[in-house]
Short mmCIF file of C-alpha atoms in Angstrom, two decimals:
data_model
loop_
_atom_site.label_atom_id
_atom_site.label_comp_id
_atom_site.label_asym_id
_atom_site.label_seq_id
_atom_site.Cartn_x
_atom_site.Cartn_y
_atom_site.Cartn_z
CA MET A 1 0.00 0.00 0.00
CA SER A 2 2.80 2.43 0.83
CA GLN A 3 4.34 1.99 -2.61
CA ARG A 4 1.04 2.76 -4.30
CA SER A 5 0.50 5.77 -2.07
CA ALA A 6 4.00 6.99 -2.86
CA ARG A 7 3.40 6.74 -6.59
CA ARG A 8 0.15 8.63 -6.28
CA ALA A 9 1.93 11.39 -4.40
CA VAL A 10 4.33 12.21 -7.24
CA LEU A 11 2.09 12.05 -10.32
CA PRO A 12 3.38 13.98 -13.37
CA PRO A 13 1.37 16.82 -14.94
CA ALA A 14 -1.91 15.71 -16.55
CA ALA A 15 -1.71 14.59 -20.19
CA PRO A 16 -4.04 15.98 -22.90
CA PRO A 17 -7.47 14.25 -22.94
CA VAL A 18 -6.89 12.65 -26.36
CA LEU A 19 -3.72 10.99 -25.14
CA LEU A 20 -5.51 9.78 -22.04
CA LEU A 21 -8.28 8.33 -24.19
CA ALA A 22 -5.79 6.62 -26.48
CA ALA A 23 -3.91 5.24 -23.52
CA ALA A 24 -7.16 4.00 -21.99
CA VAL A 25 -8.19 2.23 -25.20
CA LEU A 26 -4.75 0.66 -25.52
CA ALA A 27 -4.88 -0.45 -21.90
CA LEU A 28 -8.31 -2.00 -22.38
CA LEU A 29 -7.16 -3.85 -25.49
CA SER A 30 -4.11 -5.12 -23.66
CA LEU A 31 -6.25 -6.14 -20.71
CA ALA A 32 -8.68 -7.97 -22.99
CA ALA A 33 -5.84 -9.87 -24.63
CA ALA A 34 -4.29 -10.71 -21.30
CA THR A 35 -7.65 -11.81 -19.92
CA ALA A 36 -8.27 -14.08 -22.89
CA ALA A 37 -4.84 -15.63 -22.48
CA ALA A 38 -5.32 -16.07 -18.77
CA ALA A 39 -8.74 -17.64 -19.25
CA ALA A 40 -7.17 -20.28 -21.42
CA GLU A 41 -4.77 -21.19 -18.61
CA ALA A 42 -7.06 -20.96 -15.60
CA ASP A 43 -10.69 -21.67 -14.86
CA ALA A 44 -11.16 -18.48 -12.84
CA ALA A 45 -9.37 -15.21 -12.14
CA PRO A 46 -8.03 -14.48 -8.64
CA ASP A 47 -10.80 -13.39 -6.31
CA TYR A 48 -9.34 -10.35 -4.57
CA GLY A 49 -12.63 -9.68 -2.81
CA ALA A 50 -12.37 -13.07 -1.13
CA ALA A 51 -8.77 -12.32 -0.18
CA LEU A 52 -9.84 -9.08 1.48
CA SER A 53 -12.68 -10.81 3.28
CA LYS A 54 -10.44 -13.58 4.62
CA SER A 55 -7.79 -11.09 5.68
CA LEU A 56 -10.32 -9.27 7.84
CA LEU A 57 -11.70 -12.57 9.12
CA TYR A 58 -8.22 -13.41 10.38
CA PHE A 59 -8.39 -10.53 12.84
CA GLU A 60 -11.55 -11.99 14.36
CA ALA A 61 -9.62 -15.17 15.10
CA GLN A 62 -7.00 -13.08 16.94
CA ARG A 63 -9.46 -11.29 19.19
CA SER A 64 -8.95 -11.33 22.93
CA GLY A 65 -11.70 -10.58 25.42
CA ARG A 66 -15.44 -11.07 25.44
CA LEU A 67 -16.44 -11.84 21.87
CA PRO A 68 -19.50 -10.20 20.32
CA TYR A 69 -22.63 -12.03 19.24
CA GLY A 70 -21.75 -11.53 15.58
CA GLN A 71 -18.35 -13.20 15.87
CA ARG A 72 -17.86 -15.12 12.62
CA VAL A 73 -15.04 -17.39 13.81
CA ARG A 74 -17.31 -19.62 15.82
CA TRP A 75 -14.64 -21.93 17.20
CA ARG A 76 -13.20 -19.07 19.24
CA GLY A 77 -14.62 -18.21 22.65
CA HIS A 78 -14.20 -15.58 25.37
CA SER A 79 -10.65 -15.33 26.73
CA GLY A 80 -8.39 -13.05 28.77
CA LEU A 81 -11.35 -11.83 30.81
CA THR A 82 -9.20 -11.03 33.86
CA ASP A 83 -6.52 -9.08 32.00
CA GLY A 84 -5.46 -6.13 34.14
CA LEU A 85 -7.29 -7.39 37.22
CA GLN A 86 -4.09 -7.78 39.26
CA GLN A 87 -3.19 -4.16 38.52
CA GLY A 88 -6.70 -2.82 39.13
CA VAL A 89 -7.34 -1.79 35.52
CA ASP A 90 -9.56 -3.15 32.76
CA LEU A 91 -7.34 -4.47 29.97
CA VAL A 92 -9.83 -6.92 28.49
CA GLY A 93 -9.84 -6.90 24.71
CA GLY A 94 -7.33 -6.16 22.00
CA TYR A 95 -5.53 -8.65 19.81
CA TYR A 96 -3.24 -11.57 20.54
CA ASP A 97 0.11 -11.61 18.84
CA ALA A 98 1.72 -14.10 16.45
CA GLY A 99 0.15 -17.39 17.46
CA ASP A 100 0.64 -16.82 21.17
CA HIS A 101 -1.44 -15.13 23.83
CA VAL A 102 0.66 -12.09 24.66
CA LYS A 103 -0.74 -8.67 23.85
CA PHE A 104 2.29 -6.69 22.68
CA GLY A 105 1.40 -3.02 22.37
CA LEU A 106 3.83 -1.87 19.68
CA PRO A 107 3.04 -4.36 16.88
CA MET A 108 -0.66 -4.23 17.77
CA ALA A 109 -0.73 -0.46 17.40
CA PHE A 110 1.14 -0.59 14.09
CA THR A 111 -1.31 -3.20 12.82
CA VAL A 112 -4.25 -0.90 13.55
CA THR A 113 -2.46 2.05 11.97
CA MET A 114 -2.01 0.05 8.77
CA LEU A 115 -5.60 -1.20 8.80
CA ALA A 116 -6.82 2.37 9.19
CA TRP A 117 -4.45 3.68 6.51
CA GLY A 118 -5.75 1.10 4.07
CA VAL A 119 -9.33 2.20 4.69
CA VAL A 120 -8.40 5.89 4.53
CA GLU A 121 -6.80 5.47 1.11
CA PHE A 122 -9.05 2.79 -0.39
CA GLY A 123 -12.31 3.15 1.51
CA ASP A 124 -14.46 3.24 -1.63
CA ASP A 125 -12.92 -0.05 -2.78
CA VAL A 126 -13.51 -1.61 0.64
CA GLN A 127 -17.14 -0.51 0.49
CA ALA A 128 -17.54 -1.84 -3.05
CA ALA A 129 -16.25 -5.21 -1.84
CA GLY A 130 -18.91 -5.27 0.89
CA GLU A 131 -16.31 -5.26 3.68
CA TRP A 132 -16.74 -1.75 5.11
CA GLY A 133 -18.47 -2.94 8.27
CA HIS A 134 -15.93 -5.69 8.90
CA ALA A 135 -13.03 -3.27 8.35
CA LEU A 136 -14.46 -0.82 10.89
CA GLU A 137 -15.01 -3.64 13.38
CA ALA A 138 -11.40 -4.78 12.99
CA ILE A 139 -10.09 -1.27 13.59
CA LYS A 140 -12.44 -0.57 16.49
CA TRP A 141 -11.52 -3.79 18.28
CA GLY A 142 -8.01 -2.38 18.50
CA THR A 143 -8.84 1.25 19.23
CA ASP A 144 -11.31 0.36 22.01
CA TYR A 145 -8.46 -1.47 23.71
CA PHE A 146 -6.01 1.42 23.23
CA VAL A 147 -8.45 3.82 24.87
CA LYS A 148 -8.81 1.41 27.81
CA ALA A 149 -5.04 1.05 28.13
CA HIS A 150 -4.58 4.84 28.31
CA THR A 151 -5.75 5.15 31.91
CA GLU A 152 -4.04 8.48 32.69
CA PRO A 153 -2.59 11.24 30.48
CA PHE A 154 0.96 10.00 31.12
CA VAL A 155 0.26 6.30 31.69
CA TYR A 156 -0.19 3.65 29.02
CA TRP A 157 -0.45 -0.10 29.59
CA ALA A 158 1.93 -1.54 27.04
CA GLU A 159 1.77 -5.31 27.39
CA VAL A 160 -0.28 -8.11 28.90
CA GLY A 161 1.32 -11.52 29.35
CA ASP A 162 4.88 -12.75 29.37
CA GLY A 163 6.44 -14.06 26.16
CA ASP A 164 8.84 -16.49 27.83
CA THR A 165 6.29 -18.40 29.90
CA ASP A 166 3.68 -18.15 27.15
CA HIS A 167 5.91 -19.74 24.52
CA TYR A 168 6.65 -22.69 26.79
CA CYS A 169 2.97 -23.57 27.03
CA TRP A 170 0.86 -24.14 23.91
CA GLN A 171 -2.78 -23.77 24.87
CA ARG A 172 -5.97 -22.39 23.47
CA PRO A 173 -6.41 -18.82 24.72
CA GLU A 174 -9.73 -19.92 26.22
CA ASP A 175 -7.79 -22.35 28.46
CA MET A 176 -4.54 -20.48 29.11
CA THR A 177 -2.95 -20.75 32.54
CA THR A 178 0.16 -18.63 31.89
CA SER A 179 0.96 -15.25 33.44
CA ARG A 180 -1.32 -12.32 32.61
CA GLN A 181 0.93 -9.77 34.25
CA ALA A 182 0.44 -6.32 32.76
CA TYR A 183 3.21 -3.79 32.15
CA ARG A 184 2.96 -0.06 31.73
CA VAL A 185 4.99 2.96 30.64
CA ASP A 186 4.78 6.28 32.45
CA LYS A 187 6.76 9.45 33.19
CA ASP A 188 9.45 7.55 35.08
CA ASN A 189 9.49 4.60 32.69
CA PRO A 190 8.91 6.12 29.25
CA GLY A 191 8.02 4.40 26.00
CA SER A 192 7.92 7.05 23.30
CA ASP A 193 8.02 4.58 20.39
CA LEU A 194 5.05 2.55 21.61
CA VAL A 195 3.08 5.57 22.80
CA ALA A 196 3.65 7.57 19.61
CA GLU A 197 2.67 4.59 17.45
CA THR A 198 -0.54 4.27 19.45
CA ALA A 199 -1.18 7.99 18.88
CA ALA A 200 -0.68 7.41 15.15
CA ALA A 201 -3.12 4.48 15.20
CA LEU A 202 -5.79 6.49 16.98
CA ALA A 203 -5.33 9.51 14.71
CA ALA A 204 -5.51 7.37 11.56
CA ALA A 205 -8.55 5.54 12.90
CA SER A 206 -10.29 8.84 13.67
CA LEU A 207 -10.14 9.65 9.95
CA VAL A 208 -11.94 6.41 9.18
CA PHE A 209 -14.73 6.95 11.70
CA ARG A 210 -15.04 10.61 10.73
CA ARG A 211 -16.42 9.48 7.36
CA SER A 212 -19.70 8.47 9.01
CA THR A 213 -21.75 11.06 10.89
CA GLU A 214 -22.91 8.48 13.43
CA HIS A 215 -19.28 7.87 14.44
CA HIS A 216 -18.17 11.50 14.87
CA ASP A 217 -18.24 11.32 18.67
CA TYR A 218 -16.08 8.21 18.60
CA ALA A 219 -13.66 9.90 16.19
CA ASP A 220 -13.41 12.82 18.64
CA LEU A 221 -12.66 10.39 21.48
CA LEU A 222 -9.86 8.73 19.51
CA LEU A 223 -8.38 12.07 18.55
CA ARG A 224 -8.43 13.30 22.14
CA HIS A 225 -6.43 10.28 23.28
CA ALA A 226 -4.11 10.60 20.28
CA ARG A 227 -3.25 14.18 21.24
CA GLN A 228 -2.53 13.23 24.85
CA LEU A 229 -0.44 10.25 23.87
CA PHE A 230 1.63 12.30 21.45
CA GLU A 231 2.34 14.85 24.19
CA PHE A 232 3.29 11.98 26.53
CA ALA A 233 5.62 10.43 23.95
CA ASP A 234 7.32 13.72 23.15
CA ARG A 235 7.66 15.10 26.67
CA TYR A 236 8.96 11.93 28.34
CA ARG A 237 11.27 10.33 25.83
CA GLY A 238 12.71 6.83 25.91
CA ASN A 239 12.46 3.41 24.28
CA TYR A 240 9.66 1.25 25.61
CA ASP A 241 11.76 -1.92 25.67
CA SER A 242 14.20 -0.20 28.04
CA SER A 243 11.31 0.28 30.46
CA ILE A 244 9.71 -3.13 29.85
CA LYS A 245 12.46 -5.74 29.79
CA GLN A 246 9.94 -8.50 29.03
CA ALA A 247 9.36 -7.02 25.56
CA HIS A 248 13.02 -6.63 24.64
CA SER A 249 13.55 -10.23 23.49
CA PHE A 250 10.47 -10.18 21.27
CA TYR A 251 9.93 -6.69 19.83
CA THR A 252 13.16 -4.76 20.25
CA SER A 253 13.00 -1.09 19.30
CA VAL A 254 16.17 -0.96 17.20
CA SER A 255 15.33 2.28 15.37
CA GLY A 256 14.31 3.95 18.62
CA TYR A 257 11.44 6.39 19.01
CA ARG A 258 12.42 9.14 16.56
CA ASP A 259 10.58 7.66 13.59
CA GLU A 260 7.40 7.11 15.61
CA LEU A 261 7.37 10.72 16.84
CA LEU A 262 7.48 12.05 13.28
CA TRP A 263 5.06 9.35 12.08
CA ALA A 264 2.54 10.32 14.77
CA ALA A 265 2.97 14.03 14.05
CA PHE A 266 2.13 13.50 10.38
CA TRP A 267 -0.94 11.42 11.23
CA LEU A 268 -2.14 14.02 13.71
CA HIS A 269 -1.65 16.73 11.12
CA ARG A 270 -3.69 14.72 8.65
CA ALA A 271 -6.43 14.01 11.20
CA THR A 272 -6.70 17.53 12.60
CA GLY A 273 -5.51 19.77 9.76
CA GLU A 274 -3.54 21.73 12.36
CA ASP A 275 -0.27 23.22 11.17
CA ALA A 276 1.29 22.82 14.62
CA TYR A 277 1.82 19.10 14.02
CA LEU A 278 3.29 19.74 10.59
CA ARG A 279 5.60 22.38 12.03
CA TYR A 280 6.69 19.88 14.67
CA ALA A 281 7.67 17.41 11.94
CA VAL A 282 9.49 20.06 9.92
CA ASP A 283 11.27 21.61 12.91
CA HIS A 284 12.38 18.24 14.24
CA ALA A 285 13.14 16.63 10.89
CA ARG A 286 16.89 16.98 11.21
CA SER A 287 17.14 15.87 14.84
CA LEU A 288 14.63 13.01 14.63
CA ALA A 289 14.75 11.86 11.01
CA GLY A 290 17.64 9.45 11.22
CA GLY A 291 16.47 7.61 8.12
CA ALA A 292 13.94 9.93 6.57
CA GLY A 293 16.23 11.58 4.05
CA TRP A 294 17.36 8.60 2.01
CA PRO A 295 15.87 5.42 0.50
CA MET A 296 14.74 2.83 3.03
CA THR A 297 14.62 -0.93 2.52
CA GLU A 298 12.20 -1.65 5.37
CA PHE A 299 8.79 -0.54 6.53
CA SER A 300 7.55 -2.44 9.56
CA TRP A 301 6.25 -2.29 13.10
CA GLU A 302 9.77 -1.27 14.13
CA ASN A 303 10.84 1.19 11.43
CA LYS A 304 8.42 3.83 10.14
CA TYR A 305 10.73 6.04 8.09
CA ALA A 306 9.48 4.79 4.70
CA GLY A 307 5.88 5.37 5.77
CA LEU A 308 6.51 8.89 6.99
CA GLN A 309 8.30 9.63 3.70
CA VAL A 310 5.04 8.75 1.95
CA LEU A 311 2.97 10.91 4.29
CA ALA A 312 5.39 13.82 3.85
CA ALA A 313 5.25 13.45 0.07
CA LYS A 314 1.45 13.50 0.15
CA VAL A 315 1.46 16.72 2.20
CA ARG A 316 3.85 18.32 -0.27
CA HIS A 317 1.73 17.15 -3.21
CA GLN A 318 -1.42 18.63 -1.65
CA ARG A 319 0.29 21.99 -1.10
CA THR A 320 1.69 22.37 -4.64
#
């Protein structure tokens, strides 16, 4: 998706209509020839609508917490219903990680950011495929949890479960007996990378819910938490895996928090339209953009520089 967005951000000047028409006709002829050739080799074309549907269905299988009545993955049941109980907070919900039962905050937040970005850019296509409702449900399952985990302006609950004990015991999440210890970041134990990524996820998700008038209040809620989390991440700086040693062996923050701060600033600018967030990104570009000024070979939960390059290019394209 990021590659497509990047290409759209640097389109050349529009061609004359006659050339566009000729190009369209040529493209259609080429497509017809290719389709005829493909039909001779295969009984059916790839069903991308089914691929989208199954991708969203996967997230339902990863749900933690009390499952809704409309849960489509029927072999899953309620799980993790006491998450946060030992710490006196409600951390029920969210998504499990990669085949285990730990809820790691950083990759979960990045996942929701990417889900929301996909819907922001290609919402009409998602609607045409009949998956709009499922896409919103997938995003909201994550954002509801993020709002819960942000219990105070400068406190965010970053992880539930312990990867070491969890990986030694293969159980269904409905039957798990491993530790559900919860870990948090705060002023004294900062986690700017995790917190800023969560701010980015909430800001991106607010754009999705803003499209529907009935979800405006929810979009406002997400944006309010996104603002607070960005302030938290920027004011009290540090890597989350330095504060939470249990996460270091599983999701190490190699690139640090600089990319997430810029990433979150761009998403907040896009969600609010406020120049203050854009000025933050511009003013801090040199000090924070360790990899933003040259080609990147990775875009992942850990390294956001390629993604923020795309967002920056889109801002520049809109202003020219």
